[in-house]
Coordinates of C-alpha atoms (C1' of nucleotides) in Angstrom, one line a residue:
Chain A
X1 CA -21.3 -22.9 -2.0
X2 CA -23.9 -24.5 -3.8
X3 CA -23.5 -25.5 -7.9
X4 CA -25.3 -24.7 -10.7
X5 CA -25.6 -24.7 -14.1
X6 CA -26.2 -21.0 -15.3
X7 CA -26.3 -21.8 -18.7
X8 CA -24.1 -20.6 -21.6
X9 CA -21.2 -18.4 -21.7
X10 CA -22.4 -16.7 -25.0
X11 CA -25.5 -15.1 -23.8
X12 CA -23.9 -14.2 -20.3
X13 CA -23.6 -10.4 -20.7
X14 CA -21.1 -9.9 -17.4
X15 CA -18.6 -11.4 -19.5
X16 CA -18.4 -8.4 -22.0
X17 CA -16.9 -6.8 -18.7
X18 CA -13.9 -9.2 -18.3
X19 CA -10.9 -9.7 -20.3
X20 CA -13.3 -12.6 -21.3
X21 CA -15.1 -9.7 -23.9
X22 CA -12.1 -10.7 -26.2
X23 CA -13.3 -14.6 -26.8
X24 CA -14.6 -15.7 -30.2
X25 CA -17.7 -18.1 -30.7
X26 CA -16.1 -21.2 -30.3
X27 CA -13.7 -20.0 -27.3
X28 CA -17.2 -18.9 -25.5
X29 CA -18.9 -22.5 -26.6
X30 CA -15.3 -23.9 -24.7
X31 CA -16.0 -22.0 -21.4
X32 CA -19.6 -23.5 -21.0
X33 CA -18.7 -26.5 -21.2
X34 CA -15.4 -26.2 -18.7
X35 CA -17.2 -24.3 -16.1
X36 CA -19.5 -24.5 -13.0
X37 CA -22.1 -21.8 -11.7
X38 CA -21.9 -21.1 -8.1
X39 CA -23.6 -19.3 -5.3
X40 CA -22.3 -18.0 -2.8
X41 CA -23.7 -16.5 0.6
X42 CA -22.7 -13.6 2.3
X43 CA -20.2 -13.8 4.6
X44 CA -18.5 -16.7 3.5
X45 CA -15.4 -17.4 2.0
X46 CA -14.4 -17.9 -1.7
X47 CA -11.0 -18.5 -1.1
X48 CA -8.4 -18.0 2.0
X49 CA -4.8 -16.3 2.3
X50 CA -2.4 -19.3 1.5
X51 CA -4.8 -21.3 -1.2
X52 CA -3.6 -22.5 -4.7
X53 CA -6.2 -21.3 -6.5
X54 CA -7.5 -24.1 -9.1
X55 CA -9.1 -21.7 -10.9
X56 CA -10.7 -18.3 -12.4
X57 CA -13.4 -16.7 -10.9
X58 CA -15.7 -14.8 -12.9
X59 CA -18.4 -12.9 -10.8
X60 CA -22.5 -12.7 -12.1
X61 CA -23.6 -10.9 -9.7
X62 CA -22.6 -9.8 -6.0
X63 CA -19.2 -8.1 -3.9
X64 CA -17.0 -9.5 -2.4
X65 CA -14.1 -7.9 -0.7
X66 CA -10.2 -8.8 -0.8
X67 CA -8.5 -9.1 2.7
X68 CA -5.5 -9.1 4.1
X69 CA -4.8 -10.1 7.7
X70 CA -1.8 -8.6 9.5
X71 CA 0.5 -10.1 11.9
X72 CA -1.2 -8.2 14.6
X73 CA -4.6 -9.0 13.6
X74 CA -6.1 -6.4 11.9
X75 CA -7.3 -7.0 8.7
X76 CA -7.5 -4.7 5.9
X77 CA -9.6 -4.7 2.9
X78 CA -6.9 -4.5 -0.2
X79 CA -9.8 -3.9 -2.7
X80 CA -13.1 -5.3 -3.8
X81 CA -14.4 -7.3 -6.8
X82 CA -17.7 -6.9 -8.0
X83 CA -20.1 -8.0 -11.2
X84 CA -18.6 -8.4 -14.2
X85 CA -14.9 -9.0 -12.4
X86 CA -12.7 -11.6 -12.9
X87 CA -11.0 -13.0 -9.5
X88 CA -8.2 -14.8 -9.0
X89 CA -6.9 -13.5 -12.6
X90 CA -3.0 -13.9 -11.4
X91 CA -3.4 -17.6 -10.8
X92 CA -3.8 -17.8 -14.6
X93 CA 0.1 -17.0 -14.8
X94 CA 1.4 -17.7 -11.4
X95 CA 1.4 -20.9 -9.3
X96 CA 1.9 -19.0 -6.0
X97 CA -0.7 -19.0 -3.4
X98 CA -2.5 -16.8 -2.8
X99 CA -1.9 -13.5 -0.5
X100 CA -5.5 -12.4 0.7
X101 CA -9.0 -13.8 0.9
X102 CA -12.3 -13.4 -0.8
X103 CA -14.9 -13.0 1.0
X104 CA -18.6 -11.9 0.2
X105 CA -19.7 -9.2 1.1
X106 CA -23.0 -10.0 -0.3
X107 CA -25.0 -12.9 -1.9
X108 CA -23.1 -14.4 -5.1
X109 CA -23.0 -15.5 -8.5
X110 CA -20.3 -16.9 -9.6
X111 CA -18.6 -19.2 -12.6
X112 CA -15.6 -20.9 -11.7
X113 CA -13.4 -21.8 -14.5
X114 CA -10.6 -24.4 -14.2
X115 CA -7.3 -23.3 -14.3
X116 CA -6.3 -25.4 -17.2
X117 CA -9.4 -24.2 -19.7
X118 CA -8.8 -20.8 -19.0
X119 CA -4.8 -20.9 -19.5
X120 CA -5.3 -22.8 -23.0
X121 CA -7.3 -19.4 -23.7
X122 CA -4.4 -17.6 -22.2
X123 CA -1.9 -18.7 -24.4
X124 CA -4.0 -19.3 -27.8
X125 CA -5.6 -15.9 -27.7
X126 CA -3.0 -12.7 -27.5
X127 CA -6.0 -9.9 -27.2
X128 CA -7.2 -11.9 -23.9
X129 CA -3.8 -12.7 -22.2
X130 CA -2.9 -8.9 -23.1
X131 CA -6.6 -8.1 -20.9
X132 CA -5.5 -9.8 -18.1
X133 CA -1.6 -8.8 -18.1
X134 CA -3.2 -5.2 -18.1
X135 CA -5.5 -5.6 -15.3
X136 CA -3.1 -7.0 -13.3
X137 CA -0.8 -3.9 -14.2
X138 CA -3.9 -1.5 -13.1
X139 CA -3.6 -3.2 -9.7
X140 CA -0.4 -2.9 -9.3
X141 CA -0.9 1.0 -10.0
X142 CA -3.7 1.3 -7.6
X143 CA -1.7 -0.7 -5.0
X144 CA 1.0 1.7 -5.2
X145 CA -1.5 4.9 -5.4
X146 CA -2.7 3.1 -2.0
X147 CA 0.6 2.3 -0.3
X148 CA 1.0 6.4 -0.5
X149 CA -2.5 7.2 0.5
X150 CA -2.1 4.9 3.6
X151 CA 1.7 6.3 4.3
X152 CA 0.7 10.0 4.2
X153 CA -2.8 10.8 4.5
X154 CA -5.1 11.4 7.7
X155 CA -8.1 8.9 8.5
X156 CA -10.4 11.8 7.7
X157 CA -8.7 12.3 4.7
X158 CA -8.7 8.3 3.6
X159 CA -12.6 8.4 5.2
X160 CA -13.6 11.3 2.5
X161 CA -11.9 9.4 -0.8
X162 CA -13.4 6.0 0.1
X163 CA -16.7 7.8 0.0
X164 CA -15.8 9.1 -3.3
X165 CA -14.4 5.6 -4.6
X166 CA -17.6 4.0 -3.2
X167 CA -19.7 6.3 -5.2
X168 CA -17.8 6.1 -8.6
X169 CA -17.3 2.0 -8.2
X170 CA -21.0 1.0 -7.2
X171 CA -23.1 4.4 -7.5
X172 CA -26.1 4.4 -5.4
X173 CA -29.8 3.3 -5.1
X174 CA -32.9 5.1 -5.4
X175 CA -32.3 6.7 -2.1
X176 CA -29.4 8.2 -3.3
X177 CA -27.2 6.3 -0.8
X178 CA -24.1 3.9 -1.5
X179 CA -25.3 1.1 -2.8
X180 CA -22.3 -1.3 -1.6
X181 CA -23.6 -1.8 2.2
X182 CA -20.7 -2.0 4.8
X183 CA -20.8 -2.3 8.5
X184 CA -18.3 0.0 10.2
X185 CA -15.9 -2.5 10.7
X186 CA -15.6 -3.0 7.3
X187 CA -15.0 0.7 6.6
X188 CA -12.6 0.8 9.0
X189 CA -10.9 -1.9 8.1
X190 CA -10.7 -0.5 4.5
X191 CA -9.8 2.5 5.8
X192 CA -6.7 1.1 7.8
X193 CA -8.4 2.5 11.3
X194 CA -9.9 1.5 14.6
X195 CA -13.7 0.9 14.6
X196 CA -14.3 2.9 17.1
X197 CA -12.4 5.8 15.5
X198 CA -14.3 4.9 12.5
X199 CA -17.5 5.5 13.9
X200 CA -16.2 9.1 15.2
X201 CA -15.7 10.2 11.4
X202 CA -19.0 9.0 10.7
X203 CA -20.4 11.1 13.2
X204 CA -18.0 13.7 12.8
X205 CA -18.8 13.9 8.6
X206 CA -22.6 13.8 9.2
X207 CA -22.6 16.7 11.5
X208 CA -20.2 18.6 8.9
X209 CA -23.1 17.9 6.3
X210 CA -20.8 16.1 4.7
X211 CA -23.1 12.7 4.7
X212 CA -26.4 11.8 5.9
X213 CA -26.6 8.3 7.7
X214 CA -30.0 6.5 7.8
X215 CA -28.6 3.5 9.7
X216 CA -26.2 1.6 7.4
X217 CA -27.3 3.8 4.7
X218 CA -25.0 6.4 3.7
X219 CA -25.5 9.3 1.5
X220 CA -23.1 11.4 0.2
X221 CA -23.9 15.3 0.6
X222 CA -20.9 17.3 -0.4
X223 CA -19.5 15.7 -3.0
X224 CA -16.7 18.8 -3.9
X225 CA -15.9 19.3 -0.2
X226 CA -15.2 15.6 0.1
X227 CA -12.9 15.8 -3.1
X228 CA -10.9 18.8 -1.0
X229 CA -10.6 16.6 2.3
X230 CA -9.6 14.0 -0.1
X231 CA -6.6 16.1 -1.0
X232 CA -4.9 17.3 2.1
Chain D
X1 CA 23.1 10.8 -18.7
X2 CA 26.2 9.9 -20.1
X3 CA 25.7 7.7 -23.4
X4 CA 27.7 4.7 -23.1
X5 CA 28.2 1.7 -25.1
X6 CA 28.7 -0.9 -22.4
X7 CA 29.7 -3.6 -25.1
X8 CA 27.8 -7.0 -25.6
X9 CA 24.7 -8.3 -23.6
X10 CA 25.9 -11.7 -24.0
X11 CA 28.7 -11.2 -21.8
X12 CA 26.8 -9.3 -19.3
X13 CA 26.6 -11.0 -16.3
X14 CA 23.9 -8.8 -15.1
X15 CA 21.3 -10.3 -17.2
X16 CA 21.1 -13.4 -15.5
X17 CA 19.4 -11.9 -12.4
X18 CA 16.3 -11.0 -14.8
X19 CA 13.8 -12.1 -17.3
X20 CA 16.5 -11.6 -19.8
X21 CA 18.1 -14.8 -18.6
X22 CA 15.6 -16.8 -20.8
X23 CA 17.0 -14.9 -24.0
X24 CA 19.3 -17.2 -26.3
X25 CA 22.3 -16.3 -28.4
X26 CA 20.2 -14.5 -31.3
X27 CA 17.4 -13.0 -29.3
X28 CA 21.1 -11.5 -27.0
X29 CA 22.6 -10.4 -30.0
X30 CA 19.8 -8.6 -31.0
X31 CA 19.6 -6.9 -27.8
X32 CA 23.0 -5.5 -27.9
X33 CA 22.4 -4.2 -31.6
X34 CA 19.2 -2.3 -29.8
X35 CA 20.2 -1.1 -26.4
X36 CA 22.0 2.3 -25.5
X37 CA 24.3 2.6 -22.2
X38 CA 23.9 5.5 -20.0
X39 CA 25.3 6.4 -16.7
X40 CA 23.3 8.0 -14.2
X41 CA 24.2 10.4 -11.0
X42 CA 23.4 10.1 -8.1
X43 CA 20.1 12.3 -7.6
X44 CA 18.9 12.3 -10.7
X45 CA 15.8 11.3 -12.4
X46 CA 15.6 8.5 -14.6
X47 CA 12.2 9.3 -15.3
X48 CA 8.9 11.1 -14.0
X49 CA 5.4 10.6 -12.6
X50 CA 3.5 10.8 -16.0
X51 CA 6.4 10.2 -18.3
X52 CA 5.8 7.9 -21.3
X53 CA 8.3 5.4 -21.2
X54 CA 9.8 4.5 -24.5
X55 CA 11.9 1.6 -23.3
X56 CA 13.0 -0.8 -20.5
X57 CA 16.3 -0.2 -18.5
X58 CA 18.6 -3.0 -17.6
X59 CA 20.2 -2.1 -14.2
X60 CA 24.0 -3.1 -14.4
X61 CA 25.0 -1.2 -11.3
X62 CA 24.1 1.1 -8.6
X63 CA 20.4 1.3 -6.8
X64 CA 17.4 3.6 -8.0
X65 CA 14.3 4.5 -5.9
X66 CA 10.5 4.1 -7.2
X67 CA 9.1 7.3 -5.6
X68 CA 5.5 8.5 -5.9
X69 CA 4.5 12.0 -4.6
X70 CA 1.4 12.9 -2.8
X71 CA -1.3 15.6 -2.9
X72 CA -0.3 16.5 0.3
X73 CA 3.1 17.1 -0.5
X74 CA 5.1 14.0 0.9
X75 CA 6.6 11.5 -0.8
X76 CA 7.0 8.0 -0.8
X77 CA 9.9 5.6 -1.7
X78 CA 7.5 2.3 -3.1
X79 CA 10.8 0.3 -3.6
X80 CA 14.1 0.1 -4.7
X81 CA 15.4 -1.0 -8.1
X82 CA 19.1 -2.7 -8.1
X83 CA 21.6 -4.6 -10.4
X84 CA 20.0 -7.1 -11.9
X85 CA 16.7 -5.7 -12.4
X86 CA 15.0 -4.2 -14.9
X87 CA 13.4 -0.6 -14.4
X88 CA 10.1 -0.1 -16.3
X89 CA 8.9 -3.6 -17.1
X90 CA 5.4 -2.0 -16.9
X91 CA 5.8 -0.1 -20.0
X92 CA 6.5 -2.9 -22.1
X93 CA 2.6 -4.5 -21.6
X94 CA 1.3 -1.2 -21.4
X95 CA 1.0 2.0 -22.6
X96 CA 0.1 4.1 -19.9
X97 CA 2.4 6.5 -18.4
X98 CA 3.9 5.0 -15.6
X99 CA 2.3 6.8 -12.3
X100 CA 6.0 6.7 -10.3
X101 CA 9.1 8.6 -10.7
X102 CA 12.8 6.4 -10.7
X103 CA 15.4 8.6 -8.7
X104 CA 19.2 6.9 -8.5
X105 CA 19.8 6.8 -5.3
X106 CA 23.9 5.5 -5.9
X107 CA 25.5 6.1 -9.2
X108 CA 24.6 4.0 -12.0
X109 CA 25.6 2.2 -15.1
X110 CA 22.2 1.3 -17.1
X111 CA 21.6 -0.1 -20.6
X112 CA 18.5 1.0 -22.3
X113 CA 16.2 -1.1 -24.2
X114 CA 13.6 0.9 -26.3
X115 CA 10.2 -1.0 -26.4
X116 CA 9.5 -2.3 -29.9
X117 CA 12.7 -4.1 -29.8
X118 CA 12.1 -5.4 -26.3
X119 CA 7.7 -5.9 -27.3
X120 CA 9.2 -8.0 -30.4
X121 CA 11.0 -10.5 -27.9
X122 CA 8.4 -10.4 -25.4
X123 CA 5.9 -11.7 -28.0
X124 CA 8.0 -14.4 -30.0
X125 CA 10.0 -15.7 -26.5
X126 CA 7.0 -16.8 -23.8
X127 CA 9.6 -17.9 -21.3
X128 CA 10.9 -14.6 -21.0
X129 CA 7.0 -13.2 -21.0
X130 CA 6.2 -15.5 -18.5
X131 CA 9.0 -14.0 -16.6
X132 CA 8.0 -10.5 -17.1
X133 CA 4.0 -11.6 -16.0
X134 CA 5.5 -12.9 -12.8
X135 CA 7.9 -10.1 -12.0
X136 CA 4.6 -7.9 -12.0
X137 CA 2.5 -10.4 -10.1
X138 CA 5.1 -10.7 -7.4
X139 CA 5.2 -6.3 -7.3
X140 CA 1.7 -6.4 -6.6
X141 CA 2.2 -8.9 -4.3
X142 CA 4.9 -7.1 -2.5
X143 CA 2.5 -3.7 -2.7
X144 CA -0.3 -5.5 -1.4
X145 CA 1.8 -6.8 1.6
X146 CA 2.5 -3.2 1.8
X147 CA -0.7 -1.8 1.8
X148 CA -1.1 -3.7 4.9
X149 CA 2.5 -2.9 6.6
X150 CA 1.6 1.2 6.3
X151 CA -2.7 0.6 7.1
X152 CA -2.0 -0.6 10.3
X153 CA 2.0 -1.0 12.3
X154 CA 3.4 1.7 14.0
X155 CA 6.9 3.9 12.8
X156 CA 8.7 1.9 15.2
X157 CA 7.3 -1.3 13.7
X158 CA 7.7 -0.8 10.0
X159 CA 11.5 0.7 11.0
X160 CA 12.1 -2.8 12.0
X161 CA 10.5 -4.2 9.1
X162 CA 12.2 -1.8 6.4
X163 CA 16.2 -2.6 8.6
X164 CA 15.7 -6.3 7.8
X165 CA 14.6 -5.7 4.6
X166 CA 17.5 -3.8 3.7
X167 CA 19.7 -6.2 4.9
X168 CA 18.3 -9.2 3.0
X169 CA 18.2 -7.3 0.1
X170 CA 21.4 -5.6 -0.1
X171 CA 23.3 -6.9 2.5
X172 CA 26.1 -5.7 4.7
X173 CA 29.6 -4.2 4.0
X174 CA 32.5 -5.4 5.5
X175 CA 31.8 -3.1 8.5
X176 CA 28.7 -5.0 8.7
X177 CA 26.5 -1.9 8.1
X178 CA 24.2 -2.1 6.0
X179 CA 25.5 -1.1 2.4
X180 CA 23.0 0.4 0.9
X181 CA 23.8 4.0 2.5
X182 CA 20.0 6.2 3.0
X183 CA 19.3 9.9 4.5
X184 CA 17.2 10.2 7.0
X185 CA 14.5 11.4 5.1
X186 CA 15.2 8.7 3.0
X187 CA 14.1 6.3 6.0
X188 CA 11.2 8.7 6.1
X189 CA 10.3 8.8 2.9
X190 CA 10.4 4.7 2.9
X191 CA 8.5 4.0 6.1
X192 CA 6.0 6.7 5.6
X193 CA 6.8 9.2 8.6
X194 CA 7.9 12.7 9.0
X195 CA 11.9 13.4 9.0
X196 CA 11.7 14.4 13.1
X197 CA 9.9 11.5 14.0
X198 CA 12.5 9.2 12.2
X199 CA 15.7 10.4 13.6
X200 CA 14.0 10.0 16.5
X201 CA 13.2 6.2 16.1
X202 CA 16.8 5.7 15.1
X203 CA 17.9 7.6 18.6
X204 CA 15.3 5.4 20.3
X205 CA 17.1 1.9 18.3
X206 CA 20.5 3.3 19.4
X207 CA 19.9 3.8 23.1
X208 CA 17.9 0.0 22.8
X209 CA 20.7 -1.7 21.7
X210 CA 19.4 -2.7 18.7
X211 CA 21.1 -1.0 16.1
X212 CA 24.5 0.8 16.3
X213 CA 25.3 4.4 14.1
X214 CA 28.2 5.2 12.9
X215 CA 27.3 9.0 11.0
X216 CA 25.2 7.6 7.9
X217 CA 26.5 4.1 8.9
X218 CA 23.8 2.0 10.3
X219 CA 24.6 -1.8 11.7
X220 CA 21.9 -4.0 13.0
X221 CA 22.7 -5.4 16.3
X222 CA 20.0 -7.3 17.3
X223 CA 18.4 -8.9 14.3
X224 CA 15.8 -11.3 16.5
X225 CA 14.7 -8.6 18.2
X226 CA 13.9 -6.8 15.7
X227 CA 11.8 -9.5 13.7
X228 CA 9.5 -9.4 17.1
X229 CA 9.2 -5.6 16.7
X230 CA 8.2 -6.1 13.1
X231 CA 5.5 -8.4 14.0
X232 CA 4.1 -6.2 16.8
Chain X
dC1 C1' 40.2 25.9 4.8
dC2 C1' 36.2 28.6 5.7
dA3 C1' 31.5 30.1 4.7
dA4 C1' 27.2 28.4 3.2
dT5 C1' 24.2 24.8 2.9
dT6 C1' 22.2 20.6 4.2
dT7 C1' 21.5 17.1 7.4
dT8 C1' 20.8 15.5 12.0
dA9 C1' 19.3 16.2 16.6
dT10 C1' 16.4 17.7 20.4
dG11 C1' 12.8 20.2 23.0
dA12 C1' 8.1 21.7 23.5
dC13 C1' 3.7 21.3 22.2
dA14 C1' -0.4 20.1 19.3
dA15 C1' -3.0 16.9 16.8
dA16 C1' -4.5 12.5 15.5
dT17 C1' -5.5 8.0 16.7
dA18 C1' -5.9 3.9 19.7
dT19 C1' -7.5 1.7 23.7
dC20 C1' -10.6 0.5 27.3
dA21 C1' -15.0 0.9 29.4
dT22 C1' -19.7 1.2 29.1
dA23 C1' -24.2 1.7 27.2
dA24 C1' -27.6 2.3 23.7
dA25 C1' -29.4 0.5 19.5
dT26 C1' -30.1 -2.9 16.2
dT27 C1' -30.1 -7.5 14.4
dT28 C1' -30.4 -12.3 15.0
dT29 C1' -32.0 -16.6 16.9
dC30 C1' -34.9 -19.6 18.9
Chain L
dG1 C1' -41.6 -11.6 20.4
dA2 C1' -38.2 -11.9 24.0
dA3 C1' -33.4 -13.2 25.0
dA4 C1' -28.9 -13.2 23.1
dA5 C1' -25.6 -11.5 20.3
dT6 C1' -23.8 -8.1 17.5
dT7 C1' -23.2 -3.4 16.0
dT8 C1' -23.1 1.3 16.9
dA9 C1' -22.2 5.1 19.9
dT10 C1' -19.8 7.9 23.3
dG11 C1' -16.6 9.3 27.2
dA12 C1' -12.2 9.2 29.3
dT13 C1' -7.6 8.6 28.7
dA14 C1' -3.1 7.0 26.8
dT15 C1' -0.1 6.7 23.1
dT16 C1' 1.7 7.8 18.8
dT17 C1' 3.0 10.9 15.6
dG18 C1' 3.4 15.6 13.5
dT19 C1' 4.8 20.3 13.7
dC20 C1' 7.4 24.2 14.7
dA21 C1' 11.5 26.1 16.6
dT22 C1' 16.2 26.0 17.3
dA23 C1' 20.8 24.3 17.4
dA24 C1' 24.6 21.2 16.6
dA25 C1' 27.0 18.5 13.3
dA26 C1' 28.3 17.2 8.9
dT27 C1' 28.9 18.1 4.1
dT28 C1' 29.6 20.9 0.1
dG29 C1' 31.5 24.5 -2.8
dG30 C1' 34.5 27.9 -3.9

DNA sequence: CCAATTTTATGACAAATATCATAAATTTTC
DNA sequence: GAAAATTTATGATATTTGTCATAAAATTGG
């Protein structure tokens, strides 16, 4: 990770997307002068399962993807963070360490913001602590909404609403194809899967006509169909 | 639901095991003036999948299951809910309508706490919001873990897991079964498997030695063991 | 206590997925 | 730009899990 500056908070328009939307003037004027700018390379790692975060994340521009590893080592991507995000939010309120690592899934931007500047925020301004206690809530409901998905649903049917999810989260480039580029490893491992059976739904969805594959490029075809297979 | 009155909060034992531990003798008093008992059946629903909560309940006995249904038709117990805890801790930071049903799973004996008069605490006492934050951050924790446990370990696997969890969370009876007493679609329902393939993973424990079943009764044997099959 | 219902159990089979092996294609590195 | 490394692809096969059918056992309700 290399540092920057990247200037001042108050003309940053990725933090509109944030809880951080909810700071006044002077709060904003605060967080320039507590935090650093960082970039960060794909690939590597913002932070690992077991750290105590020292700090609040908040992403400029860049993915990167929340892993989990398991005890018989797969990993699984629990979700991902992307522009305009704030990561590491529940390190604001809890001292734990954390459970899963950030890693980028593409080049960077980041501002880190101390621990202690951002929890003075926390506790002085009621709109923002009420932002982040309700994003954490939304995880906790997509966790759940995942824990069921993973339980009870097939790989094709997993395969067909990551497609979806994909879509809605990033969209898609001028092409028309996803714009979040994954290897299949990294589908599969989002999916909960082998990569080699991972690579069979790809084939087996682009000879449906469900997708179109122009190497890692994916687009998506039959968006209704996919919605059904999502279902069953 | 029975209405109850269930007397004084202050000398409720049960209230030490949660967030209402950090209450003092005014904000306790206060409670009592607001909450309503109930007793529950066994079976029944506390609430619903898309039910607006209007309140927080206070578990004083029996156990409650966090179920969430799937398109597909299945269902999936999230977690359990037991003395001590409070059911719905969600609703007070937010106002969405919670996205799991609450099913007693034992008889129970519940105070209810509408929201305003819980809201009005959780925003003049910050120990007992702090509480409430880290309840939710260790839930998504806990899902996240979970996520993970269903993505990518076997039936047999997360059967391991899900006996030793029982046991550590609601212990044994004097027997030394496990006292909290489940169907076998129960077990399903928890570990994310069909009924069939269940009672077949209990046969398959029996005849292993590692648990022993008495009818509905089930005693772990071989605890040891059964933390290596969990890691598998 | 007995009939009805539900739960548990078991067999046979089908479907889904993992694993291992190998090879082609692509990307990276020097 | 060629060699090395990685990613993608595909076949063969084993394993896991689900589904359907049926029956035994246990529980419930009158």
């Amino acid at each position: 990770m290399q540092e920057l500056d990247m200037s001042k908070c108050s003309q940053c328009i990725v933090r509109k997307f944030s809880a951080l939307k909810t700071l006044d003037k002077s709060e904003l004027i605060y967080m320039s002068a507590c935090k650093t700018g960082q970039t960060i390379k794909k690939g590597s790692y913002i932070f690992n399962e077991g750290d105590h975060l020292k700090g609040v994340y908040c992403i400029k521009s860049g993915v990167c993807k929340l892993v989990k590893l398991s005890s018989n080592g797969r990993n699984q991507i629990v979700r991902f963070i992307k522009r305009g995000d704030l990561l590491g939010q529940r390190s604001i309120v809890s001292d734990d360490a954390v459970s899963l690592s950030a890693i980028a899934v593409e080049d960077m931007q980041v501002c880190f913001i101390p621990k202690a500047d951002i929890l003075a925020v926390f506790k002085q301004n009621s709109n923002f602590s009420s932002e982040i206690i309700n994003d954490i809530c939304y995880d906790l409901k997509l966790a759940n909404h995942q824990i069921v998905r993973m339980a009870h649903k097939t790989v094709r049917s997993r395969f067909a609403t990551i497609l979806l999810e994909l879509q809605e989260e990033f969209g898609v480039d001028k092409d028309k194809n996803l714009s979040l580029k994954l290897s299949r490893e990294e589908y599969a491992n989002l999916i909960g899967t082998a990569t080699e059976s991972m690579i069979r739904m790809f084939a087996n969805f682009s000879k449906e006509g469900l997708i179109e594959l122009k190497g890692k490029n994916v687009g998506i075809l039959e968006k209704e169909r996919l919605k059904q297979i999502a279902e069953e």
